[in-house]
PDB file of C-alpha atoms in Angstrom:
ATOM      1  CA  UNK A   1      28.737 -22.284 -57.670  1.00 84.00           C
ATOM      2  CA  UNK A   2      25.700 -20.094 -55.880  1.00 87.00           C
ATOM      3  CA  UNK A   3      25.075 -22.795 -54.031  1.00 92.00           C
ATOM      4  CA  UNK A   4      28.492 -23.780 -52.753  1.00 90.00           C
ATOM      5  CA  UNK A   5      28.822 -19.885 -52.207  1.00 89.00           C
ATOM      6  CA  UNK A   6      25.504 -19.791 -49.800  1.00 89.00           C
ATOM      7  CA  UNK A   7      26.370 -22.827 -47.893  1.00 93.00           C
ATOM      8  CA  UNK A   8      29.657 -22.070 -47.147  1.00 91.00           C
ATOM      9  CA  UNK A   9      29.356 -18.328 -46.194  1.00 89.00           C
ATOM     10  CA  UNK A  10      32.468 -15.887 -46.063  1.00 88.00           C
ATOM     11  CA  UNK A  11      35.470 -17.460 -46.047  1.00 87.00           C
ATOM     12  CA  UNK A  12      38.757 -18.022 -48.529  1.00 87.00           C
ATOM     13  CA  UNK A  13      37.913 -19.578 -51.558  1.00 86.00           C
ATOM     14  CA  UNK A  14      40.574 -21.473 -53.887  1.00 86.00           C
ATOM     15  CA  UNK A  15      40.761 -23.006 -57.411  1.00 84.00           C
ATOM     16  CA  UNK A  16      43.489 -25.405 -58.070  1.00 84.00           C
ATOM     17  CA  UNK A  17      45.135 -26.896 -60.949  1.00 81.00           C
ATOM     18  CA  UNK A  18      44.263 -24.432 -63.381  1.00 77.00           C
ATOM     19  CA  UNK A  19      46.853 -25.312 -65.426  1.00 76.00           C
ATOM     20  CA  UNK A  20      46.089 -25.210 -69.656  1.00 72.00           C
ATOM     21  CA  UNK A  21      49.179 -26.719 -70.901  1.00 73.00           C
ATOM     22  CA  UNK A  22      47.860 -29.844 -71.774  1.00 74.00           C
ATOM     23  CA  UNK A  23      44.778 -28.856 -74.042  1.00 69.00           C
ATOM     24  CA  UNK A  24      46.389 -25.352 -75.368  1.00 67.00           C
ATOM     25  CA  UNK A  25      48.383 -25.642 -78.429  1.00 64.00           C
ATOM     26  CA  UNK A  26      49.386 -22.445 -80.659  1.00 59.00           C
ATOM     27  CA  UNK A  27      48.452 -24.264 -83.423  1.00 57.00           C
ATOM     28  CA  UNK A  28      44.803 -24.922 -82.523  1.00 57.00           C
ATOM     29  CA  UNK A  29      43.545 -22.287 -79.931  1.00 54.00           C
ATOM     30  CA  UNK A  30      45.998 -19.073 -79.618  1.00 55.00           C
ATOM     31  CA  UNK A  31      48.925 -18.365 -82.655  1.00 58.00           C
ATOM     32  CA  UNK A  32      50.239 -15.085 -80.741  1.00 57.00           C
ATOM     33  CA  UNK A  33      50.151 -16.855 -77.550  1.00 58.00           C
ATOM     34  CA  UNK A  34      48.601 -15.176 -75.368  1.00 60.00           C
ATOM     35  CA  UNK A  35      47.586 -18.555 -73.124  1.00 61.00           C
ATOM     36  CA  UNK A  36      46.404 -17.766 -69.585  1.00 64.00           C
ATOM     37  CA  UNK A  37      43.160 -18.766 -67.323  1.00 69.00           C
ATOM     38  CA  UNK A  38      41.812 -16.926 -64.352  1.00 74.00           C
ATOM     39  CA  UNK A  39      38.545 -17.287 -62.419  1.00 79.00           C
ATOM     40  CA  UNK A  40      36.596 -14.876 -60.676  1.00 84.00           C
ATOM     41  CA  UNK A  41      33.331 -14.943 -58.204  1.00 85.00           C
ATOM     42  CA  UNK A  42      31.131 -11.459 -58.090  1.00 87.00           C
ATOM     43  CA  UNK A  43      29.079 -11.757 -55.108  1.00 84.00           C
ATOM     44  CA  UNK A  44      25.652  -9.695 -55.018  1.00 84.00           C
ATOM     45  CA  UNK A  45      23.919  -9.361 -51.699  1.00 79.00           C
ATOM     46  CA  UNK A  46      20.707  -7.306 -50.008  1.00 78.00           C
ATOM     47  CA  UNK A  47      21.621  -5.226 -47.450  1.00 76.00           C
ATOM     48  CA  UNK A  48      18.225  -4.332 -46.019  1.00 80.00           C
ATOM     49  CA  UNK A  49      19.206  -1.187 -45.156  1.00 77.00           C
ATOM     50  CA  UNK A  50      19.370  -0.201 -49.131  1.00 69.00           C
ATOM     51  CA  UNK A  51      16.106  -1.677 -50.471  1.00 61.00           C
ATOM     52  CA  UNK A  52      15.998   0.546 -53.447  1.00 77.00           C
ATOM     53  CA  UNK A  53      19.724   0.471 -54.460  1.00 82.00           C
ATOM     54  CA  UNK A  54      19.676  -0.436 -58.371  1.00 86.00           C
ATOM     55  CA  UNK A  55      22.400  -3.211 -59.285  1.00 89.00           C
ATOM     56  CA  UNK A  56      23.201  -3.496 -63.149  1.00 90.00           C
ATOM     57  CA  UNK A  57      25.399  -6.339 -63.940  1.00 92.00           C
ATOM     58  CA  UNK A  58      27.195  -7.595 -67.327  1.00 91.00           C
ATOM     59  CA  UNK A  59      28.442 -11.080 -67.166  1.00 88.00           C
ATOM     60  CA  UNK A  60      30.206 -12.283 -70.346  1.00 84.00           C
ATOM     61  CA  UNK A  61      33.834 -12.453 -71.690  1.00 85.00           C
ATOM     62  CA  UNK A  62      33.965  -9.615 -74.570  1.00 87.00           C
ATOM     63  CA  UNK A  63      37.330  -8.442 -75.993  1.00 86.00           C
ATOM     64  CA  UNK A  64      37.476  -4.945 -76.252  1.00 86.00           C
ATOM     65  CA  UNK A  65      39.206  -4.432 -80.035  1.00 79.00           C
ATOM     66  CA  UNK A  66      38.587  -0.768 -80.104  1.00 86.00           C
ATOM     67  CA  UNK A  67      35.488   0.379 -78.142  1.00 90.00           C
ATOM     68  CA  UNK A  68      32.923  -2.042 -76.287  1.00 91.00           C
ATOM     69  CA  UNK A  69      29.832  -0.100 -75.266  1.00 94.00           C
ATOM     70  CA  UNK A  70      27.042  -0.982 -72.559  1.00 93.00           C
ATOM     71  CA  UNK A  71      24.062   0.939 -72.710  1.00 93.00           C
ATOM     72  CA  UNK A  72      22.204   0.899 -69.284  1.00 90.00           C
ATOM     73  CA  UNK A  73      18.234   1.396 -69.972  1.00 88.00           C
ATOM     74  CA  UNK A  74      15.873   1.942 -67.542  1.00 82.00           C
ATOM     75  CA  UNK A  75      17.724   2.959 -64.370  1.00 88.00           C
ATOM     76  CA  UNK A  76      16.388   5.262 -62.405  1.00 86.00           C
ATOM     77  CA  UNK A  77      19.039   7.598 -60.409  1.00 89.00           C
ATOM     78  CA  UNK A  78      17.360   9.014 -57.110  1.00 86.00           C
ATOM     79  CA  UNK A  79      20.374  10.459 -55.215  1.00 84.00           C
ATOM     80  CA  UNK A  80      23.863  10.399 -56.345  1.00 86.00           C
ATOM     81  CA  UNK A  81      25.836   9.444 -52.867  1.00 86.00           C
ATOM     82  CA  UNK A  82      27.724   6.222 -53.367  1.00 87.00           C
ATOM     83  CA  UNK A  83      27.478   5.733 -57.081  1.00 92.00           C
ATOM     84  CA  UNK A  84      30.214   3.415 -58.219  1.00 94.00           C
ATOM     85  CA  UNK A  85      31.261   1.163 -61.140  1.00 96.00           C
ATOM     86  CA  UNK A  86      33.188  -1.575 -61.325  1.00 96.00           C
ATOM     87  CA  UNK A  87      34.710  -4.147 -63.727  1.00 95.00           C
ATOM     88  CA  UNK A  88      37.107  -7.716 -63.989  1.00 94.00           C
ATOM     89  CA  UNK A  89      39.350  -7.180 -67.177  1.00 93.00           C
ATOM     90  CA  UNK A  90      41.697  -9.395 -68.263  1.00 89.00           C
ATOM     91  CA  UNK A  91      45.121  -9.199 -69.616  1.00 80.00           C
ATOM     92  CA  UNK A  92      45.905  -5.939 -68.784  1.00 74.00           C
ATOM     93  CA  UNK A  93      49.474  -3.945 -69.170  1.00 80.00           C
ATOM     94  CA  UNK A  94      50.821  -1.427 -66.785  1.00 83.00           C
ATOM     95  CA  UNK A  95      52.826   0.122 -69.211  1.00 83.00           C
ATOM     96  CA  UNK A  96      50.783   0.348 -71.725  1.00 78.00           C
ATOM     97  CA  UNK A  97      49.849   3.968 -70.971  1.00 76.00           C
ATOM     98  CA  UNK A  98      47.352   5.420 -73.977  1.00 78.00           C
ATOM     99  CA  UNK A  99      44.621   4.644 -75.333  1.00 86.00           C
ATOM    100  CA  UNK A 100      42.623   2.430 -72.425  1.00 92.00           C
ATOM    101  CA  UNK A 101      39.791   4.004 -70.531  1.00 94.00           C
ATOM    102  CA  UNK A 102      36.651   3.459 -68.825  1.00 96.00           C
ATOM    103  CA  UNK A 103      34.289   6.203 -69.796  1.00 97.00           C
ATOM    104  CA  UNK A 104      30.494   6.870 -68.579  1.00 96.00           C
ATOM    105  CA  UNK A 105      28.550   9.403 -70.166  1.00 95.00           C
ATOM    106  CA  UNK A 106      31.511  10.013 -72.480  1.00 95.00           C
ATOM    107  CA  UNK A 107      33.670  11.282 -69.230  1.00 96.00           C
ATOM    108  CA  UNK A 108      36.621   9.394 -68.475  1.00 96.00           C
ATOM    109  CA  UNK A 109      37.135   7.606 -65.282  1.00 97.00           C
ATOM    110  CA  UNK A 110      39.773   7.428 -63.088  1.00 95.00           C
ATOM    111  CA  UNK A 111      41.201   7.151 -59.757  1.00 93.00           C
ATOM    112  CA  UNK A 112      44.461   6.700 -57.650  1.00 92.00           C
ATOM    113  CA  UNK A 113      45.550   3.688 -59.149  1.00 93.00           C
ATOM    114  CA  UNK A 114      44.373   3.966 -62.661  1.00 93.00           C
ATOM    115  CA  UNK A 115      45.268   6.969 -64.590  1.00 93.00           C
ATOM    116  CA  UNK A 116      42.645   8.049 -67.137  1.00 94.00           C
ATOM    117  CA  UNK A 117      44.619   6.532 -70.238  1.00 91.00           C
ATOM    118  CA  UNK A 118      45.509   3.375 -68.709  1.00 92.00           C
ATOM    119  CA  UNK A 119      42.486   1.471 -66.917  1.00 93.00           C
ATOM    120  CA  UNK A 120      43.797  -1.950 -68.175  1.00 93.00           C
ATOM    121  CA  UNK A 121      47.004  -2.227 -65.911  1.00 92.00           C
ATOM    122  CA  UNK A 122      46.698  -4.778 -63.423  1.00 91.00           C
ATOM    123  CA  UNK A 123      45.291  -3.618 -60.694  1.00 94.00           C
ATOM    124  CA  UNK A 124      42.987  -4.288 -57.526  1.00 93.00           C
ATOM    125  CA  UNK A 125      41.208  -1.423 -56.156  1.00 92.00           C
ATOM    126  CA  UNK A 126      39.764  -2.950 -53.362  1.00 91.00           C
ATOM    127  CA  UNK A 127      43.066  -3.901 -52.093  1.00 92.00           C
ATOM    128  CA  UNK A 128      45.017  -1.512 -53.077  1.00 93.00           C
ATOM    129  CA  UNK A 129      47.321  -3.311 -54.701  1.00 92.00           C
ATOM    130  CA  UNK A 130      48.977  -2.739 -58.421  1.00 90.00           C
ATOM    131  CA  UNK A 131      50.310  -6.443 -58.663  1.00 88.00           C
ATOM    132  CA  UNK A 132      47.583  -7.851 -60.072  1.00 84.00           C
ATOM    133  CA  UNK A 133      49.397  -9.568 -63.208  1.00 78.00           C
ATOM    134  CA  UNK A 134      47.098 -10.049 -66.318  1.00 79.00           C
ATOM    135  CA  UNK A 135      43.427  -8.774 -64.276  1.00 88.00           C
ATOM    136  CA  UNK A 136      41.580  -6.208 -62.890  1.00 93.00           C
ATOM    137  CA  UNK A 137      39.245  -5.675 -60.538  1.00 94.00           C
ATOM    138  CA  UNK A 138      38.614  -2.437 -60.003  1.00 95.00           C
ATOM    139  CA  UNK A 139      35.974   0.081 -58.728  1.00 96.00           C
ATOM    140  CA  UNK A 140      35.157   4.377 -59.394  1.00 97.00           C
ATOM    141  CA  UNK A 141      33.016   6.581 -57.357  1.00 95.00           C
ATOM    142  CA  UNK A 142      30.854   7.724 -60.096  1.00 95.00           C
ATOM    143  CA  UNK A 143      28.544  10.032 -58.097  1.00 91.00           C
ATOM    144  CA  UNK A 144      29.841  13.133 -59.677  1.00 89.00           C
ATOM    145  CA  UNK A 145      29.548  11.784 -63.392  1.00 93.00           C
ATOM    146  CA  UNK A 146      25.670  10.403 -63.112  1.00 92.00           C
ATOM    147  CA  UNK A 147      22.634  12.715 -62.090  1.00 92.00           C
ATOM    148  CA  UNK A 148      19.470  12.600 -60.206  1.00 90.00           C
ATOM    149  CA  UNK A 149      17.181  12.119 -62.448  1.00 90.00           C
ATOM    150  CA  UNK A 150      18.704  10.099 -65.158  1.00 92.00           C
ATOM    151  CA  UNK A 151      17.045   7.000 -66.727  1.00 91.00           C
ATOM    152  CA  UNK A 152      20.123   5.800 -68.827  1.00 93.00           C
ATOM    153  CA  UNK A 153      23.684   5.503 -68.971  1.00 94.00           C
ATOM    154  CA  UNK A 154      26.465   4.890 -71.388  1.00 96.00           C
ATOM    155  CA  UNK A 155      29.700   2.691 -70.583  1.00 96.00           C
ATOM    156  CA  UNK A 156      32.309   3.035 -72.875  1.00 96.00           C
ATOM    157  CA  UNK A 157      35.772   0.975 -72.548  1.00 95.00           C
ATOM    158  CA  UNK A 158      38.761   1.268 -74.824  1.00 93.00           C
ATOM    159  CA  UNK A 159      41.866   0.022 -75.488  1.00 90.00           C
ATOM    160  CA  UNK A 160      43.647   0.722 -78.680  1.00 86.00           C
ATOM    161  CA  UNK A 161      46.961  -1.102 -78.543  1.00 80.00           C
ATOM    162  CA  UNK A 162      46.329  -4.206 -75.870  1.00 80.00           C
ATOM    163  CA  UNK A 163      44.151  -7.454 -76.196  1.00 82.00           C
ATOM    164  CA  UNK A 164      41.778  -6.253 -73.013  1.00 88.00           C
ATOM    165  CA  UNK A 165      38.728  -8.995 -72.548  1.00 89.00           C
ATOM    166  CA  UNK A 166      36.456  -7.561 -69.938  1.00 91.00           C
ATOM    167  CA  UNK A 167      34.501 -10.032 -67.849  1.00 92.00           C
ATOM    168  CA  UNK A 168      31.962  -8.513 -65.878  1.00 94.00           C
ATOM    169  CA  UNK A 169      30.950  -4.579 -65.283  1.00 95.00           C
ATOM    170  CA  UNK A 170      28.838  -3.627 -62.508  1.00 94.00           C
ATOM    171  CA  UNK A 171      27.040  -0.235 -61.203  1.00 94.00           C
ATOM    172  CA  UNK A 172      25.444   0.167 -58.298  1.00 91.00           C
ATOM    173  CA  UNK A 173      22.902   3.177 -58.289  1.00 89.00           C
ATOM    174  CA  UNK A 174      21.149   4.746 -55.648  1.00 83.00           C
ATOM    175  CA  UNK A 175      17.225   4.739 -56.322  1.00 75.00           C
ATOM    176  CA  UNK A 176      15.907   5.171 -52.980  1.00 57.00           C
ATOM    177  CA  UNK A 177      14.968   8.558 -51.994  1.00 51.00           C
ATOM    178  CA  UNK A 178      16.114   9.432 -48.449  1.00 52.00           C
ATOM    179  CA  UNK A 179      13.079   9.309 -45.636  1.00 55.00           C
ATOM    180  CA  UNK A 180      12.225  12.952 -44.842  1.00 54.00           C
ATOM    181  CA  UNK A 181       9.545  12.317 -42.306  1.00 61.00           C
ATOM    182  CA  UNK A 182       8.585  15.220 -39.858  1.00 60.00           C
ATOM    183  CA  UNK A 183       8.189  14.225 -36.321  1.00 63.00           C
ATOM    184  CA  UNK A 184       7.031  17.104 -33.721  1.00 65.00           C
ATOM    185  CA  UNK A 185       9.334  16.600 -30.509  1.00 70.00           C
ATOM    186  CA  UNK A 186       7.238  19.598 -28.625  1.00 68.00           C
ATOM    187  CA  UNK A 187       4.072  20.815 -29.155  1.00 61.00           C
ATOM    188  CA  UNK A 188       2.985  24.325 -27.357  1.00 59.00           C
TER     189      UNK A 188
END
C-alpha cells in the first residue's frame, strides 16, 4: 500500500470487512480458538532536520513462546536524546500481569501504561489509551538504557503464560552528532 499511502497523504485510513468467519474453522486453522485479524500501517518518513537519525525496523509476525530476541548489529549511537522503541503485538491481556516484558540490553522497559511485567496488555501509547483489545502499539524512551558509543543492541520480549505474536519492532537512534561550530560575534 506505499503507494496508496504517498498519494493520498495524511488522512484517516479504514479497512473494512475484515471479517474471518467464513474461511476459519477450529478444525483446520486454530483448535484453541484464538480467531482474530487486525491490520496495521508503520509509516517511516525523513525529516530533514534529522539526517543522521538511525531507523531499525522488524517486520514479520513471530509468536513470542518464551523469549523472541532481536539482535541490532551495526548501529551506531551518537547522542542519546530521543532514543525510543516501539512495537505492534498482538493478542495481548491486561490482566495477565507476570511474566511479559520488553527488555533492551537485558533492562526491562516500562512506562505509564505498561508496567514492567505486563507489556502485552492492550494498549496505545501514542494515544494514551488502555482499550486497545487484543494489540499494542506502544513506544519507550530508551535514552537512558542505550549509550553513546554503542554499535549493538539486544531486544528481548517475553511472555510466559499468553499467546503474544509481535508484528513489527522499531528503534529510532540518534547518530548525528550535534553541530558545534564556533562563530566570532566580535572581534577586538
Amino acid at each position: 500500500i506505499t503507494n496508496l499511502v504517498i498519494s493520498t497523504g495524511n488522512g484517516l485510513y479504514t479497512l473494512s470487512d475484515l471479517d474471518l468467519t467464513e474461511v476459519i474453522t477450529p478444525q483446520i486453522y486454530c483448535n484453541n480458538r484464538t480467531d482474530f485479524g487486525g491490520w496495521a500501517i508503520v509509516v517511516v518518513y525523513k525529516n530533514n532536520n534529522f539526517v543522521q537519525n538511525q531507523v531499525n525496523i522488524y517486520d514479520g509476525l513471530k509468536s513470542i513462546p518464551n523469549v523472541v530476541t532481536i539482535n541490532l548489529n551495526s548501529i551506531d549511537v551518537k547522542d542519546d536524546v530521543g532514543a525510543k522503541i516501539g512495537f505492534i503485538a498482538w493478542e495481548g491481556d491486561r490482566n495477565l500481569v507476570e511474566g511479559e516484558s520488553l527488555k533492551l540490553n537485558g533492562v526491562i522497559l516500562s512506562n505509564s501504561l505498561n508496567p514492567p511485567s505486563n507489556a502485552f496488555n492492550g494498549t496505545n501509547s501514542i494515544t494514551g489509551s488502555n482499550e486497545l483489545f487484543n494489540m499494542d502499539l506502544d513506544v519507550y524512551d530508551i535514552q537512558d538504557n542505550i549509550a553513546v558509543g554503542d554499535t549493538s543492541a539486544i531486544i528481548e520480549l517475553t511472555s510466559s503464560r499468553d499467546f503474544v505474536m509481535i508484528n513489527t519492532v522499531i528503534t529510532k537512534l540518534n547518530s548525528e552528532l550535534p553541530d558545534a561550530t564556533i562563530v566570532i560575534n566580535n572581534a577586538e
